[in-house]
Short mmCIF file of C-alpha atoms in Angstrom, two decimals:
data_model
loop_
_atom_site.label_atom_id
_atom_site.label_comp_id
_atom_site.label_asym_id
_atom_site.label_seq_id
_atom_site.Cartn_x
_atom_site.Cartn_y
_atom_site.Cartn_z
CA MET A 738 0.00 0.00 0.00
CA ARG A 739 1.06 3.61 -0.60
CA VAL A 740 0.05 6.99 0.74
CA ILE A 741 -1.75 9.31 -1.68
CA LYS A 742 -0.44 12.84 -1.15
CA LEU A 743 -2.62 15.58 -2.62
CA SER A 744 -1.79 19.27 -2.43
CA ALA A 745 -4.47 21.88 -1.81
CA LEU A 746 -4.36 22.84 -5.50
CA THR A 747 -4.73 19.21 -6.54
CA LEU A 748 -7.69 18.82 -4.23
CA LEU A 749 -9.39 21.80 -5.81
CA SER A 750 -8.87 20.51 -9.34
CA LEU A 751 -9.49 16.79 -8.86
CA PHE A 752 -12.16 16.79 -6.20
CA ALA A 753 -14.31 19.53 -7.53
CA THR A 754 -17.33 19.30 -5.23
CA THR A 755 -18.17 17.54 -1.99
CA LEU A 756 -21.57 16.49 -0.77
CA ASN A 757 -20.37 16.70 2.83
CA ALA A 758 -17.28 18.17 4.47
CA THR A 759 -14.07 17.32 2.60
CA PRO A 760 -12.09 14.54 4.35
CA ALA A 761 -8.33 14.66 4.86
CA LEU A 762 -7.48 12.97 1.55
CA SER A 763 -3.79 13.69 1.99
CA ASP A 764 -3.80 10.91 4.59
CA LEU A 765 -5.62 8.38 2.40
CA LYS A 766 -3.83 5.00 2.32
CA LEU A 767 -5.07 2.52 -0.26
CA GLU A 768 -3.92 -1.00 -1.06
CA GLN A 769 -2.71 -1.55 -4.60
CA SER A 770 -5.14 -4.41 -5.23
CA ILE A 771 -8.80 -3.64 -5.93
CA THR A 772 -12.18 -5.37 -6.25
CA LEU A 773 -14.97 -4.74 -8.75
CA SER A 774 -18.72 -5.08 -9.12
CA GLY A 775 -21.38 -4.07 -11.61
CA LEU A 776 -24.97 -4.48 -12.74
CA SER A 777 -26.00 -5.32 -16.32
CA SER A 778 -23.75 -3.33 -18.71
CA GLY A 779 -21.74 -2.50 -15.59
CA ALA A 780 -21.33 -6.21 -14.94
CA TYR A 781 -20.14 -6.79 -18.50
CA MET A 782 -17.70 -3.91 -17.95
CA ALA A 783 -16.51 -5.32 -14.63
CA GLY A 784 -15.75 -8.65 -16.28
CA GLN A 785 -13.89 -6.93 -19.12
CA TYR A 786 -11.86 -4.85 -16.68
CA HIS A 787 -10.98 -7.93 -14.66
CA VAL A 788 -9.79 -9.91 -17.67
CA ALA A 789 -7.79 -6.93 -18.97
CA PHE A 790 -6.19 -5.81 -15.69
CA ALA A 791 -6.31 -8.88 -13.44
CA GLU A 792 -2.81 -8.16 -12.14
CA GLN A 793 -4.38 -5.53 -9.88
CA VAL A 794 -7.78 -7.16 -9.23
CA ASP A 795 -8.52 -9.56 -6.37
CA GLY A 796 -12.11 -10.30 -7.28
CA VAL A 797 -15.17 -9.30 -9.29
CA ALA A 798 -18.94 -9.47 -8.73
CA MET A 799 -21.23 -9.46 -11.76
CA LEU A 800 -25.02 -9.06 -11.56
CA ALA A 801 -27.18 -9.78 -14.62
CA SER A 802 -24.67 -10.30 -17.40
CA GLY A 803 -23.30 -12.88 -19.79
CA PRO A 804 -19.80 -14.04 -20.70
CA VAL A 805 -16.91 -11.65 -21.25
CA TYR A 806 -16.77 -10.54 -24.93
CA CYS A 807 -20.23 -12.00 -25.49
CA ALA A 808 -21.13 -9.48 -28.22
CA GLN A 809 -17.90 -9.97 -30.22
CA ASN A 810 -17.80 -6.32 -31.36
CA SER A 811 -21.30 -6.52 -32.88
CA LEU A 812 -24.49 -4.81 -31.74
CA GLY A 813 -26.41 -7.37 -33.75
CA LEU A 814 -24.82 -10.27 -31.88
CA ALA A 815 -25.31 -8.41 -28.60
CA LEU A 816 -29.05 -8.14 -29.21
CA GLU A 817 -29.36 -11.69 -30.54
CA HIS A 818 -27.26 -13.63 -28.05
CA CYS A 819 -26.33 -11.47 -25.05
CA PHE A 820 -29.52 -9.70 -24.14
CA ASN A 821 -33.08 -10.93 -23.53
CA LYS A 822 -33.86 -13.62 -26.09
CA ASP A 823 -34.65 -17.17 -24.99
CA THR A 824 -32.67 -18.34 -28.01
CA SER A 825 -29.48 -16.60 -26.84
CA ALA A 826 -26.47 -18.76 -27.64
CA PRO A 827 -23.14 -16.89 -27.60
CA ASP A 828 -20.40 -18.38 -29.78
CA ILE A 829 -18.24 -19.57 -26.88
CA LEU A 830 -15.56 -21.11 -29.12
CA ALA A 831 -15.06 -17.89 -31.08
CA ILE A 832 -15.03 -15.88 -27.85
CA LYS A 833 -12.46 -18.22 -26.32
CA GLN A 834 -10.23 -17.97 -29.39
CA TYR A 835 -10.43 -14.16 -29.43
CA ILE A 836 -9.58 -13.84 -25.74
CA ALA A 837 -6.66 -16.26 -26.11
CA ALA A 838 -5.32 -14.28 -29.07
CA GLN A 839 -5.61 -10.95 -27.26
CA ARG A 840 -3.94 -12.45 -24.21
CA SER A 841 -1.06 -13.75 -26.35
CA ALA A 842 -0.71 -10.27 -27.86
CA GLY A 843 -0.36 -8.75 -24.37
CA LYS A 844 -3.67 -6.90 -24.62
CA LEU A 845 -5.19 -8.83 -21.71
CA ALA A 846 -3.77 -9.89 -18.36
CA PRO A 847 -1.79 -13.16 -18.23
CA LEU A 848 -4.03 -16.11 -17.44
CA ILE A 849 -2.07 -16.97 -14.30
CA THR A 850 -3.08 -13.65 -12.72
CA LEU A 851 -6.76 -14.67 -12.67
CA LYS A 852 -6.34 -18.09 -11.07
CA ASP A 853 -6.76 -17.17 -7.39
CA ASP A 854 -9.29 -14.36 -7.81
CA LYS A 855 -12.77 -14.49 -6.26
CA ILE A 856 -15.77 -14.47 -8.62
CA TRP A 857 -19.38 -13.78 -7.58
CA ILE A 858 -22.07 -14.16 -10.26
CA PHE A 859 -25.72 -13.26 -9.63
CA HIS A 860 -28.74 -13.39 -11.92
CA GLY A 861 -32.42 -13.00 -11.03
CA ALA A 862 -34.49 -15.94 -12.24
CA LYS A 863 -37.24 -13.56 -13.47
CA ASP A 864 -34.90 -11.21 -15.32
CA ALA A 865 -36.61 -10.30 -18.62
CA THR A 866 -33.88 -7.87 -19.71
CA VAL A 867 -30.84 -10.17 -19.74
CA GLN A 868 -31.49 -13.89 -20.24
CA PRO A 869 -30.80 -15.70 -16.95
CA LYS A 870 -29.07 -18.64 -18.66
CA LEU A 871 -26.28 -16.27 -19.68
CA ALA A 872 -25.11 -16.31 -16.05
CA THR A 873 -24.45 -20.05 -16.33
CA ILE A 874 -22.44 -19.46 -19.49
CA LEU A 875 -20.44 -16.78 -17.68
CA TYR A 876 -19.88 -19.23 -14.81
CA GLU A 877 -18.58 -21.91 -17.20
CA GLN A 878 -16.32 -19.36 -18.88
CA TYR A 879 -14.74 -18.35 -15.59
CA LYS A 880 -14.19 -22.00 -14.63
CA GLN A 881 -11.61 -22.08 -17.45
CA TRP A 882 -9.63 -19.28 -15.80
CA VAL A 883 -10.20 -19.38 -12.05
CA THR A 884 -9.97 -22.05 -9.36
CA PRO A 885 -13.57 -23.38 -9.34
CA GLU A 886 -13.86 -23.19 -5.54
CA ASN A 887 -13.42 -19.42 -5.84
CA ILE A 888 -16.54 -18.99 -8.00
CA VAL A 889 -20.07 -18.52 -6.67
CA LEU A 890 -23.16 -18.62 -8.91
CA ILE A 891 -26.50 -17.46 -7.48
CA ASN A 892 -29.38 -17.83 -9.93
CA ASP A 893 -32.29 -19.15 -7.86
CA LYS A 894 -33.78 -15.86 -6.64
CA PRO A 895 -37.13 -14.84 -8.26
CA PHE A 896 -35.95 -11.30 -8.99
CA ALA A 897 -36.27 -9.05 -12.03
CA HIS A 898 -33.47 -7.06 -13.68
CA THR A 899 -32.43 -4.96 -10.69
CA PHE A 900 -29.88 -4.60 -7.91
CA PRO A 901 -31.40 -6.48 -4.94
CA THR A 902 -31.18 -5.03 -1.45
CA ASP A 903 -32.72 -5.72 1.95
CA ARG A 904 -33.82 -2.10 2.25
CA PRO A 905 -37.54 -1.69 2.93
CA ASN A 906 -38.11 1.59 1.09
CA LEU A 907 -37.29 0.78 -2.55
CA GLY A 908 -39.28 -0.57 -5.49
CA SER A 909 -40.64 -4.04 -6.09
CA CYS A 910 -38.17 -6.82 -6.80
CA GLU A 911 -40.57 -8.15 -9.44
CA ARG A 912 -40.15 -5.09 -11.65
CA SER A 913 -37.25 -3.67 -13.61
CA GLU A 914 -37.59 0.09 -13.43
CA ALA A 915 -35.48 3.14 -12.59
CA PRO A 916 -33.34 3.42 -10.55
CA TYR A 917 -32.95 -0.39 -10.83
CA LEU A 918 -32.63 -0.87 -7.08
CA ALA A 919 -35.25 -2.93 -5.26
CA SER A 920 -36.46 -4.17 -1.89
CA CYS A 921 -35.92 -7.90 -2.24
CA GLY A 922 -35.15 -9.04 1.29
CA TYR A 923 -31.73 -9.94 -0.08
CA ASP A 924 -28.52 -8.05 0.66
CA ALA A 925 -26.54 -8.37 -2.57
CA SER A 926 -23.83 -5.95 -1.45
CA GLY A 927 -23.18 -7.89 1.73
CA SER A 928 -23.16 -11.20 -0.11
CA LEU A 929 -20.76 -10.08 -2.82
CA LEU A 930 -18.39 -8.36 -0.41
CA GLN A 931 -18.39 -11.41 1.86
CA HIS A 932 -17.22 -13.54 -1.05
CA LEU A 933 -14.73 -11.07 -2.48
CA LEU A 934 -13.14 -10.00 0.81
CA GLY A 935 -13.83 -12.81 3.26
CA LYS A 936 -15.55 -12.06 6.55
CA VAL A 937 -17.02 -8.55 6.60
CA LYS A 938 -18.42 -6.52 9.46
CA ALA A 939 -22.09 -5.59 9.56
CA LYS A 940 -23.07 -2.47 7.65
CA THR A 941 -24.07 0.80 9.24
CA THR A 942 -27.72 1.85 9.34
CA SER A 943 -26.79 5.21 7.84
CA THR A 944 -23.54 6.32 6.26
CA THR A 945 -21.06 8.53 8.10
CA GLY A 946 -18.45 9.13 5.40
CA THR A 947 -18.22 11.63 2.55
CA LEU A 948 -19.39 11.29 -1.03
CA LEU A 949 -17.16 13.30 -3.35
CA GLU A 950 -17.72 14.42 -6.92
CA ILE A 951 -14.48 13.99 -8.87
CA ASN A 952 -13.61 15.40 -12.26
CA GLN A 953 -12.98 12.30 -14.37
CA HIS A 954 -11.78 14.35 -17.34
CA GLN A 955 -9.03 15.98 -15.28
CA LEU A 956 -8.01 12.73 -13.63
CA ALA A 957 -7.81 10.68 -16.85
CA ALA A 958 -7.05 11.92 -20.35
CA ALA A 959 -8.81 8.88 -21.86
CA ALA A 960 -12.04 9.78 -20.04
CA LYS A 961 -12.75 12.96 -22.03
CA ASP A 962 -14.25 11.26 -25.07
CA THR A 963 -16.17 8.41 -23.45
CA LEU A 964 -17.01 9.12 -19.80
CA ALA A 965 -19.03 11.79 -18.02
CA GLU A 966 -17.12 14.72 -16.57
CA ILE A 967 -18.13 13.88 -13.00
CA GLY A 968 -17.68 10.57 -11.16
CA TYR A 969 -18.16 9.75 -7.47
CA LEU A 970 -15.92 8.57 -4.65
CA TYR A 971 -17.21 7.50 -1.24
CA VAL A 972 -14.65 7.93 1.56
CA PRO A 973 -15.42 6.57 5.06
CA VAL A 974 -14.25 8.48 8.13
CA SER A 975 -11.70 5.76 8.95
CA CYS A 976 -10.09 5.97 5.52
CA ALA A 977 -10.00 9.78 5.62
CA ALA A 978 -8.29 9.49 9.02
CA GLY A 979 -5.45 7.48 7.47
CA GLU A 980 -6.37 3.89 8.25
CA PRO A 981 -5.35 1.37 5.54
CA CYS A 982 -8.26 0.90 3.11
CA LYS A 983 -9.10 -0.99 -0.06
CA LEU A 984 -10.62 0.42 -3.26
CA HIS A 985 -13.78 -1.12 -4.68
CA VAL A 986 -15.01 0.00 -8.12
CA SER A 987 -18.78 -0.17 -8.71
CA PHE A 988 -20.07 0.11 -12.30
CA HIS A 989 -23.66 1.33 -12.80
CA GLY A 990 -25.95 -0.22 -15.40
CA CYS A 991 -27.66 1.31 -18.42
CA LYS A 992 -29.96 4.22 -17.51
CA GLN A 993 -28.48 4.07 -14.00
CA ASN A 994 -25.87 6.80 -14.32
CA ALA A 995 -26.17 9.93 -12.21
CA ASN A 996 -27.58 12.01 -15.08
CA SER A 997 -30.46 9.51 -15.26
CA VAL A 998 -31.17 8.61 -11.61
CA GLY A 999 -29.35 11.26 -9.58
CA ASP A 1000 -27.48 9.86 -6.58
CA ALA A 1001 -29.76 6.80 -6.25
CA PHE A 1002 -27.17 4.26 -7.36
CA VAL A 1003 -24.15 5.82 -5.68
CA THR A 1004 -26.01 5.93 -2.36
CA GLY A 1005 -28.58 3.12 -2.61
CA THR A 1006 -26.82 -0.24 -2.93
CA ASP A 1007 -25.50 -0.23 0.66
CA LEU A 1008 -21.92 -0.56 -0.54
CA ASN A 1009 -21.21 2.73 1.25
CA ASN A 1010 -22.73 1.37 4.46
CA TYR A 1011 -20.35 -1.59 4.31
CA ALA A 1012 -17.49 0.73 3.40
CA ASP A 1013 -17.93 2.56 6.71
CA THR A 1014 -17.32 -0.59 8.78
CA ASN A 1015 -14.82 -2.40 6.54
CA ASN A 1016 -12.32 0.28 5.50
CA LEU A 1017 -13.41 0.44 1.87
CA VAL A 1018 -13.31 3.39 -0.50
CA ILE A 1019 -15.98 3.02 -3.20
CA PHE A 1020 -15.39 4.50 -6.66
CA TYR A 1021 -18.43 5.00 -8.92
CA PRO A 1022 -17.18 5.87 -12.44
CA GLN A 1023 -19.79 7.38 -14.73
CA THR A 1024 -20.53 7.03 -18.43
CA VAL A 1025 -22.33 9.57 -20.57
CA ALA A 1026 -25.29 9.11 -22.92
CA SER A 1027 -24.94 9.90 -26.62
CA SER A 1028 -27.48 9.64 -29.44
CA ILE A 1029 -24.91 10.28 -32.16
CA ASN A 1030 -21.42 8.77 -32.58
CA PRO A 1031 -20.85 6.75 -30.50
CA PHE A 1032 -24.47 5.62 -30.34
CA ASN A 1033 -25.21 5.08 -26.64
CA PRO A 1034 -28.48 6.81 -25.67
CA ASN A 1035 -28.82 4.87 -22.40
CA ALA A 1036 -25.36 5.64 -20.99
CA CYS A 1037 -24.39 1.96 -21.05
CA TRP A 1038 -20.84 0.80 -20.55
CA ASP A 1039 -19.32 -0.43 -23.79
CA TRP A 1040 -19.81 -4.19 -23.97
CA TRP A 1041 -20.55 -4.46 -27.69
CA GLY A 1042 -18.00 -2.17 -29.37
CA TYR A 1043 -19.45 1.33 -29.71
CA THR A 1044 -16.07 2.85 -28.77
CA GLY A 1045 -14.07 0.66 -31.17
CA ALA A 1046 -13.10 -2.91 -31.96
CA ASP A 1047 -10.64 -3.17 -29.04
CA TYR A 1048 -13.29 -2.20 -26.46
CA ALA A 1049 -12.70 -5.36 -24.36
CA THR A 1050 -8.90 -5.08 -24.20
CA LYS A 1051 -6.37 -2.90 -22.40
CA THR A 1052 -6.43 -0.52 -25.36
CA GLY A 1053 -10.21 -0.07 -25.27
CA PRO A 1054 -11.08 3.61 -24.65
CA GLN A 1055 -13.34 3.01 -21.65
CA LEU A 1056 -11.08 0.39 -20.08
CA GLN A 1057 -8.16 2.77 -20.51
CA ALA A 1058 -10.17 5.60 -18.97
CA VAL A 1059 -11.24 3.64 -15.90
CA HIS A 1060 -7.74 2.21 -15.47
CA GLN A 1061 -6.28 5.70 -15.57
CA LEU A 1062 -8.82 6.82 -12.97
CA VAL A 1063 -7.94 3.89 -10.71
CA GLN A 1064 -4.22 4.60 -11.12
CA ALA A 1065 -4.82 8.25 -10.25
CA LEU A 1066 -6.38 7.10 -6.98
CA LEU A 1067 -3.57 4.55 -6.46
CA PRO A 1068 -0.43 6.46 -7.60
#
């Protein structure tokens, strides 16, 4: 782990706005290894990031997605085989060959770096947006790369396409609607963190840390063309006080970015509540919607190739952008 030292000028430029009082970020100490999670397009993105940069990733949680590189750089294939059709049947052999070729070319992390990572896969059995059987295909894909005992597949919950929580004040778990957070009597954040990190302490009832708005364009040159200007960083009091902490990156789904749902996702999954008691800093990178080129009206993460053919490799624009943002937080 290393200490992140930020001058007053750097604080003003990188951490543009705070939703509470600014913590003492000059004392922030973060481990070099990170964990990831995501819902829907965010889950596809989390898997892509893991396979590209596994050297720095200890584990990944994916909710409501299919195999890495499912769409094979084709929106047509994405809609036919990686979305909501009962006939979905991704070309696993072609995907496997592509990933092996990119790995050999050095554009993905070496296979050995994935072996001991923790994998948590979740899919609601009543998901009508992403075909539930795609989770099983994702599970089988990861069994090729990771020690099988490290992989968990949960696909027996009668939930729709949403992020399930045990909060009582959210929408119905039987519907998929904005902000795609629901009261399901199931604590997905606690379950995924338990698997990724080992034993975790109980979450707080209400958060006590600080949610910061960070300027993604200033932090990462690659973010200017493909990410929103503002992203979010949740910093618990313990981490701001200089205790050793770990970074967790949480990817929103389509139509779940802040411009669409406000702060619902960055405050509503309970990841922040667990961060307070488990010395975690939570980073919520943000995409931006576009109805022109690239065509992405729902602010999805790129899992089909709208930013270019190398979207699922280290040279992919969004993967580069998020990696630069992570490196800026872990200098």
